[in-house]
PDB file of C-alpha atoms in Angstrom:
ATOM      1  CA  MET R1446      -4.608-139.462-186.881  1.00 81.00           C
ATOM      2  CA  GLU R1447      -0.891-138.903-186.598  1.00 88.00           C
ATOM      3  CA  VAL R1448      -0.327-139.386-190.365  1.00 92.00           C
ATOM      4  CA  LEU R1449      -2.477-136.364-191.109  1.00 94.00           C
ATOM      5  CA  LYS R1450      -0.614-134.303-188.418  1.00 94.00           C
ATOM      6  CA  ILE R1451       2.683-135.364-189.989  1.00 94.00           C
ATOM      7  CA  CYS R1452       1.594-134.427-193.478  1.00 95.00           C
ATOM      8  CA  ALA R1453       0.184-131.120-192.273  1.00 95.00           C
ATOM      9  CA  ALA R1454       3.314-130.277-190.269  1.00 94.00           C
ATOM     10  CA  ALA R1455       5.550-131.184-193.213  1.00 94.00           C
ATOM     11  CA  THR R1456       3.442-129.102-195.645  1.00 95.00           C
ATOM     12  CA  VAL R1457       3.510-126.054-193.360  1.00 96.00           C
ATOM     13  CA  ALA R1458       7.241-126.517-192.741  1.00 94.00           C
ATOM     14  CA  VAL R1459       8.039-126.766-196.456  1.00 94.00           C
ATOM     15  CA  PHE R1460       5.981-123.627-197.117  1.00 94.00           C
ATOM     16  CA  MET R1461       7.763-121.773-194.399  1.00 95.00           C
ATOM     17  CA  ILE R1462      11.170-123.036-195.543  1.00 93.00           C
ATOM     18  CA  SER R1463      10.536-122.002-199.138  1.00 92.00           C
ATOM     19  CA  ILE R1464       9.819-118.449-197.839  1.00 94.00           C
ATOM     20  CA  LEU R1465      12.607-118.234-195.319  1.00 93.00           C
ATOM     21  CA  LYS R1466      15.449-119.974-197.351  1.00 90.00           C
ATOM     22  CA  PRO R1467      16.097-116.959-199.674  1.00 92.00           C
ATOM     23  CA  VAL R1468      15.948-114.502-196.849  1.00 94.00           C
ATOM     24  CA  LYS R1469      17.486-116.249-193.699  1.00 91.00           C
ATOM     25  CA  LYS R1470      18.837-119.672-194.412  1.00 88.00           C
ATOM     26  CA  GLU R1471      19.497-120.286-190.623  1.00 89.00           C
ATOM     27  CA  PHE R1472      15.782-119.851-189.829  1.00 93.00           C
ATOM     28  CA  ALA R1473      14.814-122.203-192.608  1.00 91.00           C
ATOM     29  CA  ILE R1474      17.132-124.916-191.117  1.00 89.00           C
ATOM     30  CA  ALA R1475      15.729-124.286-187.709  1.00 93.00           C
ATOM     31  CA  VAL R1476      12.165-124.764-189.079  1.00 94.00           C
ATOM     32  CA  SER R1477      13.332-128.035-190.673  1.00 90.00           C
ATOM     33  CA  ILE R1478      14.810-129.267-187.321  1.00 90.00           C
ATOM     34  CA  VAL R1479      11.724-128.227-185.317  1.00 94.00           C
ATOM     35  CA  CYS R1480       9.497-129.969-187.860  1.00 94.00           C
ATOM     36  CA  GLY R1481      11.573-133.089-187.673  1.00 90.00           C
ATOM     37  CA  VAL R1482      11.443-133.131-183.780  1.00 92.00           C
ATOM     38  CA  PHE R1483       7.680-132.482-183.952  1.00 94.00           C
ATOM     39  CA  ILE R1484       7.143-135.449-186.295  1.00 92.00           C
ATOM     40  CA  PHE R1485       9.372-137.670-184.171  1.00 89.00           C
ATOM     41  CA  SER R1486       7.392-136.687-181.089  1.00 91.00           C
ATOM     42  CA  LEU R1487       4.199-137.704-182.865  1.00 92.00           C
ATOM     43  CA  VAL R1488       5.454-141.262-183.636  1.00 90.00           C
ATOM     44  CA  PHE R1489       7.475-141.708-180.426  1.00 87.00           C
ATOM     45  CA  SER R1490       4.598-143.506-178.688  1.00 84.00           C
ATOM     46  CA  TYR R1491       4.662-146.141-181.382  1.00 89.00           C
ATOM     47  CA  LEU R1492       8.319-146.927-180.539  1.00 84.00           C
ATOM     48  CA  LYS R1493       7.273-148.497-177.257  1.00 84.00           C
ATOM     49  CA  SER R1494       4.945-150.807-179.066  1.00 89.00           C
ATOM     50  CA  ILE R1495       7.533-151.820-181.677  1.00 87.00           C
ATOM     51  CA  VAL R1496      10.165-152.495-178.913  1.00 84.00           C
ATOM     52  CA  GLU R1497       7.678-154.698-177.063  1.00 88.00           C
ATOM     53  CA  THR R1498       6.737-156.612-180.263  1.00 90.00           C
ATOM     54  CA  VAL R1499      10.385-157.196-181.072  1.00 84.00           C
ATOM     55  CA  LYS R1500      10.997-158.448-177.555  1.00 84.00           C
ATOM     56  CA  SER R1501       7.967-160.748-177.620  1.00 88.00           C
ATOM     57  CA  VAL R1502       8.972-162.225-180.989  1.00 88.00           C
ATOM     58  CA  PHE R1503      12.545-162.836-179.721  1.00 83.00           C
ATOM     59  CA  THR R1504      11.219-164.375-176.558  1.00 86.00           C
ATOM     60  CA  ARG R1505       8.831-166.635-178.516  1.00 89.00           C
ATOM     61  CA  PHE R1506      11.710-167.945-180.596  1.00 85.00           C
ATOM     62  CA  ASN R1507      13.964-168.222-177.499  1.00 83.00           C
ATOM     63  CA  ILE R1508      16.515-165.694-178.833  1.00 80.00           C
ATOM     64  CA  ASP R1509      18.945-164.204-176.300  1.00 78.00           C
ATOM     65  CA  GLY R1510      17.791-160.939-174.791  1.00 78.00           C
ATOM     66  CA  ALA R1511      21.212-159.348-175.645  1.00 82.00           C
ATOM     67  CA  MET R1512      20.364-159.799-179.299  1.00 84.00           C
ATOM     68  CA  THR R1513      17.147-157.895-178.897  1.00 84.00           C
ATOM     69  CA  VAL R1514      19.072-154.964-177.399  1.00 87.00           C
ATOM     70  CA  VAL R1515      21.647-155.083-180.257  1.00 90.00           C
ATOM     71  CA  ILE R1516      18.921-155.052-182.985  1.00 88.00           C
ATOM     72  CA  LEU R1517      17.091-152.198-181.294  1.00 88.00           C
ATOM     73  CA  LYS R1518      20.347-150.253-181.085  1.00 92.00           C
ATOM     74  CA  ILE R1519      20.970-150.895-184.763  1.00 94.00           C
ATOM     75  CA  ILE R1520      17.543-149.608-185.694  1.00 91.00           C
ATOM     76  CA  GLY R1521      18.018-146.589-183.400  1.00 91.00           C
ATOM     77  CA  VAL R1522      21.399-145.750-185.066  1.00 96.00           C
ATOM     78  CA  ALA R1523      19.881-146.023-188.516  1.00 95.00           C
ATOM     79  CA  TYR R1524      17.004-143.708-187.694  1.00 91.00           C
ATOM     80  CA  ILE R1525      19.179-141.166-185.858  1.00 94.00           C
ATOM     81  CA  CYS R1526      21.705-141.030-188.668  1.00 96.00           C
ATOM     82  CA  GLU R1527      19.026-140.706-191.312  1.00 94.00           C
ATOM     83  CA  PHE R1528      17.493-137.824-189.405  1.00 91.00           C
ATOM     84  CA  ALA R1529      20.871-136.061-188.987  1.00 93.00           C
ATOM     85  CA  SER R1530      21.777-136.730-192.601  1.00 95.00           C
ATOM     86  CA  GLY R1531      18.424-135.184-193.748  1.00 91.00           C
ATOM     87  CA  ILE R1532      19.129-132.050-191.671  1.00 89.00           C
ATOM     88  CA  CYS R1533      22.622-131.775-193.257  1.00 91.00           C
ATOM     89  CA  LYS R1534      21.151-132.156-196.766  1.00 92.00           C
ATOM     90  CA  ASP R1535      18.442-129.534-195.924  1.00 85.00           C
ATOM     91  CA  ALA R1536      21.282-127.122-194.937  1.00 85.00           C
ATOM     92  CA  GLY R1537      22.988-127.831-198.260  1.00 87.00           C
ATOM     93  CA  GLU R1538      25.816-129.872-196.676  1.00 92.00           C
ATOM     94  CA  SER R1539      25.537-133.060-198.709  1.00 95.00           C
ATOM     95  CA  ALA R1540      29.206-133.947-198.001  1.00 96.00           C
ATOM     96  CA  ILE R1541      28.614-133.902-194.255  1.00 96.00           C
ATOM     97  CA  ALA R1542      25.380-135.810-194.769  1.00 96.00           C
ATOM     98  CA  ALA R1543      27.307-138.541-196.661  1.00 97.00           C
ATOM     99  CA  LYS R1544      29.809-138.773-193.738  1.00 97.00           C
ATOM    100  CA  VAL R1545      26.981-139.046-191.181  1.00 97.00           C
ATOM    101  CA  GLU R1546      25.528-141.888-193.311  1.00 97.00           C
ATOM    102  CA  THR R1547      28.916-143.632-193.607  1.00 97.00           C
ATOM    103  CA  GLY R1548      29.599-143.253-189.880  1.00 97.00           C
ATOM    104  CA  GLY R1549      26.204-144.767-189.080  1.00 97.00           C
ATOM    105  CA  LYS R1550      26.851-147.731-191.322  1.00 97.00           C
ATOM    106  CA  ILE R1551      30.229-148.361-189.666  1.00 97.00           C
ATOM    107  CA  ILE R1552      28.546-148.245-186.218  1.00 97.00           C
ATOM    108  CA  ILE R1553      25.826-150.593-187.371  1.00 97.00           C
ATOM    109  CA  VAL R1554      28.359-153.116-188.625  1.00 97.00           C
ATOM    110  CA  TYR R1555      30.212-152.857-185.329  1.00 97.00           C
ATOM    111  CA  LEU R1556      26.957-153.361-183.374  1.00 96.00           C
ATOM    112  CA  ALA R1557      26.055-156.332-185.624  1.00 95.00           C
ATOM    113  CA  LEU R1558      29.314-158.174-185.029  1.00 95.00           C
ATOM    114  CA  PRO R1559      27.940-160.263-182.107  1.00 90.00           C
ATOM    115  CA  ILE R1560      24.966-161.298-184.304  1.00 89.00           C
ATOM    116  CA  ILE R1561      27.268-162.156-187.260  1.00 92.00           C
ATOM    117  CA  THR R1562      29.609-164.156-184.899  1.00 92.00           C
ATOM    118  CA  SER R1563      26.626-166.043-183.494  1.00 87.00           C
ATOM    119  CA  LEU R1564      25.425-166.914-186.895  1.00 87.00           C
ATOM    120  CA  LEU R1565      28.813-168.116-187.987  1.00 92.00           C
ATOM    121  CA  ASP R1566      29.109-170.217-184.851  1.00 90.00           C
ATOM    122  CA  LEU R1567      25.697-171.722-185.619  1.00 85.00           C
ATOM    123  CA  LEU R1568      26.700-172.477-189.198  1.00 90.00           C
ATOM    124  CA  ALA R1569      29.978-174.081-188.004  1.00 91.00           C
ATOM    125  CA  LYS R1570      28.010-176.510-185.797  1.00 89.00           C
ATOM    126  CA  PHE R1571      26.214-177.783-188.902  1.00 86.00           C
ATOM    127  CA  MET R1572      29.305-178.313-190.915  1.00 81.00           C
TER     128      MET R1572
END
């Protein structure tokens, strides 16, 4: 079960980080990054299933395929920025983490503009 592997990896990583952080902060950060990549690799196979499910739901409701791509991009940006922000916070750089989060939010709004425009056009038809 992946969840057990994730929890085990996180526990081992936290233990290693707590030992390494006072001695070599760089190594502690590296352990954090490696653990994050390992966890991501464990759940990567689920992404294909999620993408296919989202596509099938959009197809069932006759929603434009371009919207599917936009929503998947938005989800990807959110996860990538959260991962990068977490690494920054682990490194003690909360100011940079906040900027990563803000940058991600701005990109998400930019990517969502076509969806927002489509919704407004749809509402305008009913008014």
